[in-house]
PDB file of C-alpha atoms in Angstrom:
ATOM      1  CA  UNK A   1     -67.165  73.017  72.472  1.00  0.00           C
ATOM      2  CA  UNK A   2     -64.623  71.955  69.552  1.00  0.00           C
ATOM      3  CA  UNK A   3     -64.482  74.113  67.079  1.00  0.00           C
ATOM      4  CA  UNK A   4     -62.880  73.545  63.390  1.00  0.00           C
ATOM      5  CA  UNK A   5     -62.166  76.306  60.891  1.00  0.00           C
ATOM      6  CA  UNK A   6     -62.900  75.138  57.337  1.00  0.00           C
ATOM      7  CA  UNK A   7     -59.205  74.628  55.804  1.00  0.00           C
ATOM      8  CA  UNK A   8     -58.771  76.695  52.369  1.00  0.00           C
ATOM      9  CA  UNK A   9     -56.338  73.982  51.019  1.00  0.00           C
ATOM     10  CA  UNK A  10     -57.992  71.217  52.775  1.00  0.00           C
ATOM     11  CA  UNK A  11     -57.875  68.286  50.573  1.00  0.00           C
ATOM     12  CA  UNK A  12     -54.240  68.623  49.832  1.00  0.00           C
ATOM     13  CA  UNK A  13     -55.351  69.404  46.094  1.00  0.00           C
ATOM     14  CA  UNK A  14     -53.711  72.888  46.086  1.00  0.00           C
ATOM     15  CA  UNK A  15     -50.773  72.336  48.578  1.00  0.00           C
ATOM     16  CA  UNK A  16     -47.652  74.068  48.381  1.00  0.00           C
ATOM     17  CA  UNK A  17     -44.873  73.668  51.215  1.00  0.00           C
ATOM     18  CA  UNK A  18     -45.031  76.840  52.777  1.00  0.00           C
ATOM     19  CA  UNK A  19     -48.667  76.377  53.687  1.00  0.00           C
ATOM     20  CA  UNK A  20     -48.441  73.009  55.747  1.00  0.00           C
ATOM     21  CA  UNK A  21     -48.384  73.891  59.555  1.00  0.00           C
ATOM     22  CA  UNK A  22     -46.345  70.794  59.851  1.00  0.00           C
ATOM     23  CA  UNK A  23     -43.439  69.633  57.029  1.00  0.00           C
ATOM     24  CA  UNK A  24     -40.376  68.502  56.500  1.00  0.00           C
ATOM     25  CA  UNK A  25     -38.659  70.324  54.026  1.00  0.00           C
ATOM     26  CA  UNK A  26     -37.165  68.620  50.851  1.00  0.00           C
ATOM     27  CA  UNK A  27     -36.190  70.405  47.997  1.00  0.00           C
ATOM     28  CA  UNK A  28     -35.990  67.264  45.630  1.00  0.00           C
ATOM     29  CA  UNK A  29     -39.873  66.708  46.233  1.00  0.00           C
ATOM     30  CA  UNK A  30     -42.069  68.268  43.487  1.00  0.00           C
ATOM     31  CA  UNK A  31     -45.131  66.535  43.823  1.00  0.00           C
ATOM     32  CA  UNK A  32     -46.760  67.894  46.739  1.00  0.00           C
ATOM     33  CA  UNK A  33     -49.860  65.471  46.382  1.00  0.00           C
ATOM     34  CA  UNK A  34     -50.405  63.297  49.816  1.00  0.00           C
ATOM     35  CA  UNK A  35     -49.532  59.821  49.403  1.00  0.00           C
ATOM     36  CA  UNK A  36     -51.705  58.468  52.216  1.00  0.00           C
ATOM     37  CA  UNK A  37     -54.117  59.424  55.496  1.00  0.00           C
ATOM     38  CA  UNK A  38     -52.669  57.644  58.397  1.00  0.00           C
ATOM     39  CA  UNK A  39     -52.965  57.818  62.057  1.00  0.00           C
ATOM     40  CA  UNK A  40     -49.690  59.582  63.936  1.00  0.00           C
ATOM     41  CA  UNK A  41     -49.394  57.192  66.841  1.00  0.00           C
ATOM     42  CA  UNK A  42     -46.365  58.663  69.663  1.00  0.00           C
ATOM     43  CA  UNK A  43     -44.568  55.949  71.868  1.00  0.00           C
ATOM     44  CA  UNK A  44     -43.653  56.330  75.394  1.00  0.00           C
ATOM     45  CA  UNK A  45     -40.235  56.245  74.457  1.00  0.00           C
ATOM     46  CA  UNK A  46     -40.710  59.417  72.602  1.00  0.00           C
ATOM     47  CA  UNK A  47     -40.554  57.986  68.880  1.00  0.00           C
ATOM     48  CA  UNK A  48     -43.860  57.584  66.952  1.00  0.00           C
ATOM     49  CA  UNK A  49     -44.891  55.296  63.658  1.00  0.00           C
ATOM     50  CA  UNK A  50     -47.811  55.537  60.939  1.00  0.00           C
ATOM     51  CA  UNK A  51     -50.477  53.868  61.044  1.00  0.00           C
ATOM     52  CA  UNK A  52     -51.350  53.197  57.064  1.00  0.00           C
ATOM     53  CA  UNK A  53     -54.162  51.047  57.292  1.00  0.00           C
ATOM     54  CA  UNK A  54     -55.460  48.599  59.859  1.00  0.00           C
ATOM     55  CA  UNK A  55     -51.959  45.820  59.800  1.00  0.00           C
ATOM     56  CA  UNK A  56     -49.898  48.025  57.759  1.00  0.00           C
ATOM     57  CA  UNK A  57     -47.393  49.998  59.806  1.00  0.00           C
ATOM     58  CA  UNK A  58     -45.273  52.862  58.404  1.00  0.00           C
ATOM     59  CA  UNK A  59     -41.410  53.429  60.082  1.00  0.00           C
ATOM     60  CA  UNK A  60     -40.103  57.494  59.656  1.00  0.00           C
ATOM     61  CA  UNK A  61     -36.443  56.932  58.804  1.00  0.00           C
ATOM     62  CA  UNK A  62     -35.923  60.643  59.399  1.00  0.00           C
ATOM     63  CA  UNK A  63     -38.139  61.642  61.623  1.00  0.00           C
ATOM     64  CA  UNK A  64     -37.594  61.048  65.479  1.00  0.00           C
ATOM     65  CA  UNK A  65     -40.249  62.219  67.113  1.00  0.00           C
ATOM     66  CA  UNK A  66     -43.722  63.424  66.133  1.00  0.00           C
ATOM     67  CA  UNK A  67     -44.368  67.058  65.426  1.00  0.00           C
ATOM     68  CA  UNK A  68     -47.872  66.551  67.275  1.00  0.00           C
ATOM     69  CA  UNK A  69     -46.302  65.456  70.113  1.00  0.00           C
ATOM     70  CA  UNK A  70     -48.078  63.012  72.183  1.00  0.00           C
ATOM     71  CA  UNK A  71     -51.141  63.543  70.595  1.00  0.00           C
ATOM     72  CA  UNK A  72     -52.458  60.972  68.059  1.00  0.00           C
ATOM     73  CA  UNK A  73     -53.964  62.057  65.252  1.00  0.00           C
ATOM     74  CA  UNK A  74     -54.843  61.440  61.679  1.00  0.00           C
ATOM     75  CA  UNK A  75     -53.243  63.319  58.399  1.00  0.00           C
ATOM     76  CA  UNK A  76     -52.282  63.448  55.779  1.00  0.00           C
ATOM     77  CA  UNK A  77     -48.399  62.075  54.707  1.00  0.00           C
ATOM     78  CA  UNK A  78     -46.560  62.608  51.787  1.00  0.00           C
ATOM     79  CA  UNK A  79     -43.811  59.666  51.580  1.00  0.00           C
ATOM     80  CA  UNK A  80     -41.608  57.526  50.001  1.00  0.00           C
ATOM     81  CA  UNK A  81     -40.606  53.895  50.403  1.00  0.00           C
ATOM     82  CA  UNK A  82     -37.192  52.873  51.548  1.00  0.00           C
ATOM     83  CA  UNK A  83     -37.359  49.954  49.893  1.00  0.00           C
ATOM     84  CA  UNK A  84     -39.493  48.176  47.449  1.00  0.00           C
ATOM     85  CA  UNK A  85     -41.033  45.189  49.795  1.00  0.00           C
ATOM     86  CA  UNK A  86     -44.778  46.147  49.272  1.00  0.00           C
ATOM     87  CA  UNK A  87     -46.054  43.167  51.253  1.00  0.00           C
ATOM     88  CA  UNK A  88     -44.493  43.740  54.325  1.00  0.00           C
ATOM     89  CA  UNK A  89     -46.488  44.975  57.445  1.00  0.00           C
ATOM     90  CA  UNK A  90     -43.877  47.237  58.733  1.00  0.00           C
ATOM     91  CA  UNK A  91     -42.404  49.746  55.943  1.00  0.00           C
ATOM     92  CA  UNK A  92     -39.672  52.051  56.232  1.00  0.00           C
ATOM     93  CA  UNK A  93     -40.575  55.132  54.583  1.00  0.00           C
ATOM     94  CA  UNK A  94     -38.904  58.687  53.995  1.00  0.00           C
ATOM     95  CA  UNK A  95     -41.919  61.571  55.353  1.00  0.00           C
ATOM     96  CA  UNK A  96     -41.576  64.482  53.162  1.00  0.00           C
ATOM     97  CA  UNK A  97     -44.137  66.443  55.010  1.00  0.00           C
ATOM     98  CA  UNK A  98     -46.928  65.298  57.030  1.00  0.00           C
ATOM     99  CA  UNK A  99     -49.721  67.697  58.219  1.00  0.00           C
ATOM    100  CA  UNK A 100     -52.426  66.666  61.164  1.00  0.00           C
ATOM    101  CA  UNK A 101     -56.091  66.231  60.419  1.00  0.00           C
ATOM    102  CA  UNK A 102     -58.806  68.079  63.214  1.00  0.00           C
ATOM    103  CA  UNK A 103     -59.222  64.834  65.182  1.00  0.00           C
ATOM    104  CA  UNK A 104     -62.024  64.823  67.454  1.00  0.00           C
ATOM    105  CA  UNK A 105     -64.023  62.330  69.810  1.00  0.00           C
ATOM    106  CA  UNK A 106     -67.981  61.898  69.257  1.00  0.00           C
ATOM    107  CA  UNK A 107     -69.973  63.350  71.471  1.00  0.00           C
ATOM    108  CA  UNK A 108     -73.387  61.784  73.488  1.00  0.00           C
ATOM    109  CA  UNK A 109     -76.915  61.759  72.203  1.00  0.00           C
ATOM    110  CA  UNK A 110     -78.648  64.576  73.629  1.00  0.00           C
ATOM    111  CA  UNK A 111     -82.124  64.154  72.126  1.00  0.00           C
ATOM    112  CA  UNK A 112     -84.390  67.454  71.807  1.00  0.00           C
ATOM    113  CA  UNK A 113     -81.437  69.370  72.970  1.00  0.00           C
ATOM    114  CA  UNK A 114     -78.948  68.177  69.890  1.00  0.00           C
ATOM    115  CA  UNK A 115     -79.973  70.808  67.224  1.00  0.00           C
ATOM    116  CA  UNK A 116     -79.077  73.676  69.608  1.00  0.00           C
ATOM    117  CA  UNK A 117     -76.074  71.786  71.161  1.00  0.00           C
ATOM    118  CA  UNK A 118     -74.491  70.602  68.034  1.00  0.00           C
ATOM    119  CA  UNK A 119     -76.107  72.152  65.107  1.00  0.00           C
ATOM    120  CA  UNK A 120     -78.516  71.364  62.385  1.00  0.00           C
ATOM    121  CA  UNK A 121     -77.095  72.627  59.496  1.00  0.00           C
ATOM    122  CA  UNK A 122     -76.650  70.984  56.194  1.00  0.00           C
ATOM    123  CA  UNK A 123     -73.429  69.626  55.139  1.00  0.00           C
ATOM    124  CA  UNK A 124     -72.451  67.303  52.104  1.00  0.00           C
ATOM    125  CA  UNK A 125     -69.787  64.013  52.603  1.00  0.00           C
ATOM    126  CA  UNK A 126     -67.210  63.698  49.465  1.00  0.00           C
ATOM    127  CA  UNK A 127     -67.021  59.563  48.905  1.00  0.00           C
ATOM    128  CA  UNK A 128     -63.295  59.462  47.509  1.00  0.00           C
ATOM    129  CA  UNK A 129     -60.455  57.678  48.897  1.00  0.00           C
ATOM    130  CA  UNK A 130     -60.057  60.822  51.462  1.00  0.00           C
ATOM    131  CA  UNK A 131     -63.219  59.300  53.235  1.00  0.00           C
ATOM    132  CA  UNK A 132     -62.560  56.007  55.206  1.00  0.00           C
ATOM    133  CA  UNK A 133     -63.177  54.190  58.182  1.00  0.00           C
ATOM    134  CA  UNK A 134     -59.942  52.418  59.168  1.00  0.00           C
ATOM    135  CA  UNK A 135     -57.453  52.061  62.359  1.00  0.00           C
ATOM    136  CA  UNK A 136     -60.779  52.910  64.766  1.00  0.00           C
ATOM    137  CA  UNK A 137     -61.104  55.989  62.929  1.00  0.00           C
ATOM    138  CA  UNK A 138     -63.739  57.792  60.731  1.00  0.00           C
ATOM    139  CA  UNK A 139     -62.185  60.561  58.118  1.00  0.00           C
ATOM    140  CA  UNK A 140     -64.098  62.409  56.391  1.00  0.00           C
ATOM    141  CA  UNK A 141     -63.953  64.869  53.735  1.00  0.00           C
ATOM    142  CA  UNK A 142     -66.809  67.304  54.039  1.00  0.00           C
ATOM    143  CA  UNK A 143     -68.249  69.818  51.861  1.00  0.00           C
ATOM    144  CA  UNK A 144     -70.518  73.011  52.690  1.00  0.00           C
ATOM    145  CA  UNK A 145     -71.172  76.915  52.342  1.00  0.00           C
ATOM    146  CA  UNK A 146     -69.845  79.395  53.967  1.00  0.00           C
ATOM    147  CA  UNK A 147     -68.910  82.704  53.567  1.00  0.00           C
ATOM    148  CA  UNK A 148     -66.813  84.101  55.985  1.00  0.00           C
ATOM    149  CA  UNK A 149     -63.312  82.682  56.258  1.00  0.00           C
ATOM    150  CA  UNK A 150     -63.510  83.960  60.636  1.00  0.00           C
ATOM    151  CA  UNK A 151     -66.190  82.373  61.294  1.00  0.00           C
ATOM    152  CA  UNK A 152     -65.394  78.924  63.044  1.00  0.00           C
ATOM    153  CA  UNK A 153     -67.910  75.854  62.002  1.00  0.00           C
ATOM    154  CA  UNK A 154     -68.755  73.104  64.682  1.00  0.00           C
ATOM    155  CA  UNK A 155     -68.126  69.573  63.202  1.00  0.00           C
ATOM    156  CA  UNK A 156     -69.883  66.889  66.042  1.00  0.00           C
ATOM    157  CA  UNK A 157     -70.715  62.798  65.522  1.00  0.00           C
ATOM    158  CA  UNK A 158     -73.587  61.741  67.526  1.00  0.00           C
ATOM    159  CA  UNK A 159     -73.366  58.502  68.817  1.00  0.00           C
ATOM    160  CA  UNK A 160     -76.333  57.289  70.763  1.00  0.00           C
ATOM    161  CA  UNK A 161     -79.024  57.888  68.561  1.00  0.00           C
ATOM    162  CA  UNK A 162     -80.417  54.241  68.206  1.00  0.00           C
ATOM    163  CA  UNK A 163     -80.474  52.589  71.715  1.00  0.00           C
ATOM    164  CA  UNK A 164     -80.476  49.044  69.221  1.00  0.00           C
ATOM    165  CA  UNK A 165     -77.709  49.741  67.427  1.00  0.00           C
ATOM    166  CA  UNK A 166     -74.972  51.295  69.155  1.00  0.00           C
ATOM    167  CA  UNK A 167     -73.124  51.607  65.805  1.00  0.00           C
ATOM    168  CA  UNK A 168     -75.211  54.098  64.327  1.00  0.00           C
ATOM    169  CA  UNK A 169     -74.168  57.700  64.543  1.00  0.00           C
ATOM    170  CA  UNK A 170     -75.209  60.481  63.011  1.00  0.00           C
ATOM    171  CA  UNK A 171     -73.026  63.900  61.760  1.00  0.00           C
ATOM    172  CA  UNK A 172     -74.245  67.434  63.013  1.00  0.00           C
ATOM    173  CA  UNK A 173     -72.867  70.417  61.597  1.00  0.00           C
ATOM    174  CA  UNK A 174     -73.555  74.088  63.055  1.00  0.00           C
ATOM    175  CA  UNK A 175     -72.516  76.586  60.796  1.00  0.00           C
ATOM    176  CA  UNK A 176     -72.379  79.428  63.264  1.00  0.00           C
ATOM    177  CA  UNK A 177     -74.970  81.588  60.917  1.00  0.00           C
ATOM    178  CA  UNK A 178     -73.049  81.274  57.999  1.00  0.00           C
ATOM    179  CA  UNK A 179     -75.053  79.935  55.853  1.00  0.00           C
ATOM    180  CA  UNK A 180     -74.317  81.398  52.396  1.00  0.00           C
ATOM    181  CA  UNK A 181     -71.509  81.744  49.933  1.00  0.00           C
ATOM    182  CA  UNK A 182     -69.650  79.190  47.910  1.00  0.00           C
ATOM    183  CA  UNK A 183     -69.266  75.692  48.756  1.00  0.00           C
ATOM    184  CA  UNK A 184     -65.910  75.054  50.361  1.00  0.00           C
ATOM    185  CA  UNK A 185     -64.168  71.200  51.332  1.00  0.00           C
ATOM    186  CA  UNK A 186     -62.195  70.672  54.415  1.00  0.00           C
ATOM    187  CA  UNK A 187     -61.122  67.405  56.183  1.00  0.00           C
ATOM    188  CA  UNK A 188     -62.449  66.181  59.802  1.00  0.00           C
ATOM    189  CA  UNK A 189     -61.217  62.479  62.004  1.00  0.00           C
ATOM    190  CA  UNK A 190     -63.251  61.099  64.739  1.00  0.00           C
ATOM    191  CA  UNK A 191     -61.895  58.343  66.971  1.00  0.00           C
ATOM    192  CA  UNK A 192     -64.205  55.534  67.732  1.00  0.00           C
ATOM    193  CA  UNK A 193     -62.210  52.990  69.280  1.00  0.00           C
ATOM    194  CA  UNK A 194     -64.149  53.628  72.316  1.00  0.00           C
ATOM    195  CA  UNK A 195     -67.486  52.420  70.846  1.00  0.00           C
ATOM    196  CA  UNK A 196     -68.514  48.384  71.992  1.00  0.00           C
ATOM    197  CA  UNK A 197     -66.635  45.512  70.459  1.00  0.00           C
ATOM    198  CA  UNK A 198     -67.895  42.955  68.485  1.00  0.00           C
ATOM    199  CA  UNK A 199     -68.393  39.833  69.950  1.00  0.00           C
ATOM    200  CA  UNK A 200     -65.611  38.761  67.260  1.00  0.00           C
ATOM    201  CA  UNK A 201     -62.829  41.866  68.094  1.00  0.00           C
ATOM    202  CA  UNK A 202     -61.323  40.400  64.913  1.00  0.00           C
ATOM    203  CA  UNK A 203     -64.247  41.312  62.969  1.00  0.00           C
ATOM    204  CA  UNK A 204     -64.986  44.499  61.304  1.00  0.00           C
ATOM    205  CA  UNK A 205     -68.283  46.399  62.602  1.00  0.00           C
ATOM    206  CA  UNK A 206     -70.713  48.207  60.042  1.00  0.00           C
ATOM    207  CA  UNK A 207     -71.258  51.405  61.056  1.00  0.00           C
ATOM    208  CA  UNK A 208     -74.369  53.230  59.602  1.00  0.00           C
ATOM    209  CA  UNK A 209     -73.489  57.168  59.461  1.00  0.00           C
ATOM    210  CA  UNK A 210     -76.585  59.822  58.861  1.00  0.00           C
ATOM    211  CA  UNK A 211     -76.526  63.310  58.243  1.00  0.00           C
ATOM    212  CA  UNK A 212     -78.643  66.282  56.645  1.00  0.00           C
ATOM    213  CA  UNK A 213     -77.167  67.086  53.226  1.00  0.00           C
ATOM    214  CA  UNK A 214     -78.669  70.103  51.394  1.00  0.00           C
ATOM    215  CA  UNK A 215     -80.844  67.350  49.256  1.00  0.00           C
ATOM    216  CA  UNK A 216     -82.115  65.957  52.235  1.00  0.00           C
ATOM    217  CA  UNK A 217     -81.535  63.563  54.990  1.00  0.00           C
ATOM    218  CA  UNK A 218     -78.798  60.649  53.872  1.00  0.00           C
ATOM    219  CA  UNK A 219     -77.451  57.565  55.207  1.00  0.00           C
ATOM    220  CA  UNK A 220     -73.492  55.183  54.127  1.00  0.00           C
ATOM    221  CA  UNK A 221     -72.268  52.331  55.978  1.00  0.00           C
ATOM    222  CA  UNK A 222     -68.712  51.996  56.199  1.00  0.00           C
ATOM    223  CA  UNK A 223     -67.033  48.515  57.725  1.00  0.00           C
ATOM    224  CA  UNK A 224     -64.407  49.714  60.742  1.00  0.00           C
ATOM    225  CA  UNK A 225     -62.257  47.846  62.340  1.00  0.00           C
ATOM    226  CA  UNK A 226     -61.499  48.760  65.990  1.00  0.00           C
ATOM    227  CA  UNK A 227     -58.618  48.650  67.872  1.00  0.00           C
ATOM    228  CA  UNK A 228     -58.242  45.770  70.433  1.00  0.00           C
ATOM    229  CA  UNK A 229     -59.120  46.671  73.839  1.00  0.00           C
ATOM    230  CA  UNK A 230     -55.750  47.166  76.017  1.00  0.00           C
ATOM    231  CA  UNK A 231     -56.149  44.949  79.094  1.00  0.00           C
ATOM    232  CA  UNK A 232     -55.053  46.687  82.324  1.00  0.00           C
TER     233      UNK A 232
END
């Protein structure tokens, strides 16, 4: 099962160089506040580009390749424009560091057997710009207790869990026993380009997103626009 350890720093609101696991070092950078959450998207040819939003594409001037290798993933970017052209689709843009996100794929409805599979713990979601649905993806900036820094929370999306509408997923957390101490924030992606198209692929889909917060059972919807399907 995927596991994800609940990041001390991670919303970016407290980060300092040295503790990004990826960066690019630039002394003349002071503000160490991300600029963005983007999807790191590697080329066969080795190179890789930013996805910003769903038609804006971001162009590393100094960066070659990814420092995820050929994994894509989301993160968070801190960066600078090359050039003032805001309206442009494809930006060129200096990285100043870039650290990945825990990027994940949902996992299948697996009805009686879901609490002790994935967990049924509460779990609160943080609606600030962190939290979007955009490029196929769903990030989300989460917010629970815990109370031992080793101890390794499960983070799962359920999709299946209304045979009507295959849109509807639902977010399980299993907090491993710990189930006390302060509440603590962390950041989690899940990849849904694999869920059904629209009949319009141009059109956005509404997903509807439930989980168990520690006030109850509560629902958002959040428009996401998939990725075209790749023809073979």
């Amino acid at each position: 099962m995927n596991t994800f350890r609940f990041s001390k720093y991670a919303l970016g609101l407290l980060i300092t160089a040295f503790s990004l696991q990826s960066c690019l070092k630039d002394d003349k950078i002071t503000d160490l506040r991300p600029t963005a959450v983007v999807t790191v998207r590697p080329q066969t040819d080795d190179t890789f580009f930013l996805q910003l939003d769903d038609v804006t594409r971001l162009n590393p001037t100094n960066m070659k390749k990814s420092p995820f290798g050929k994994k894509e993933v989301r993160a968070l970017v801190k960066y600078t424009k090359e050039s003032n052209d805001t309206k442009s689709k494809a930006q060129n843009v200096r990285i100043h560091w870039i650290d990945s996100i825990r990027t994940k794929q949902p996992v299948p409805n697996l009805g009686a057997d879901n609490n002790t599979k994935y967990g049924n713990d509460p779990i609160e979601i943080v609606r600030d710009w962190l939290t979007v649905a955009e490029d196929g993806y769903l990030t989300l900036r989460v917010r629970t207790q815990w109370s031992r820094a080793n101890v390794k929370h499960n983070i799962s999306l359920v999709t299946g869990v209304n045979p009507q509408n295959p849109y509807e997923l639902e977010l399980r957390h299993d907090a491993k026993g710990d189930v006390g101490g302060p509440m603590g924030e962390a950041i989690i992606a899940f990849n849904l380009n694999d869920l059904p198209q629209s009949t319009d692929p141009s059109k956005k889909v509404k997903l509807k997103l439930k989980w168990k917060s520690f006030n109850g059972e509560k629902s958002a919807d959040f428009d996401l626009q998939l990725r075209p399907k790749v023809k073979p």
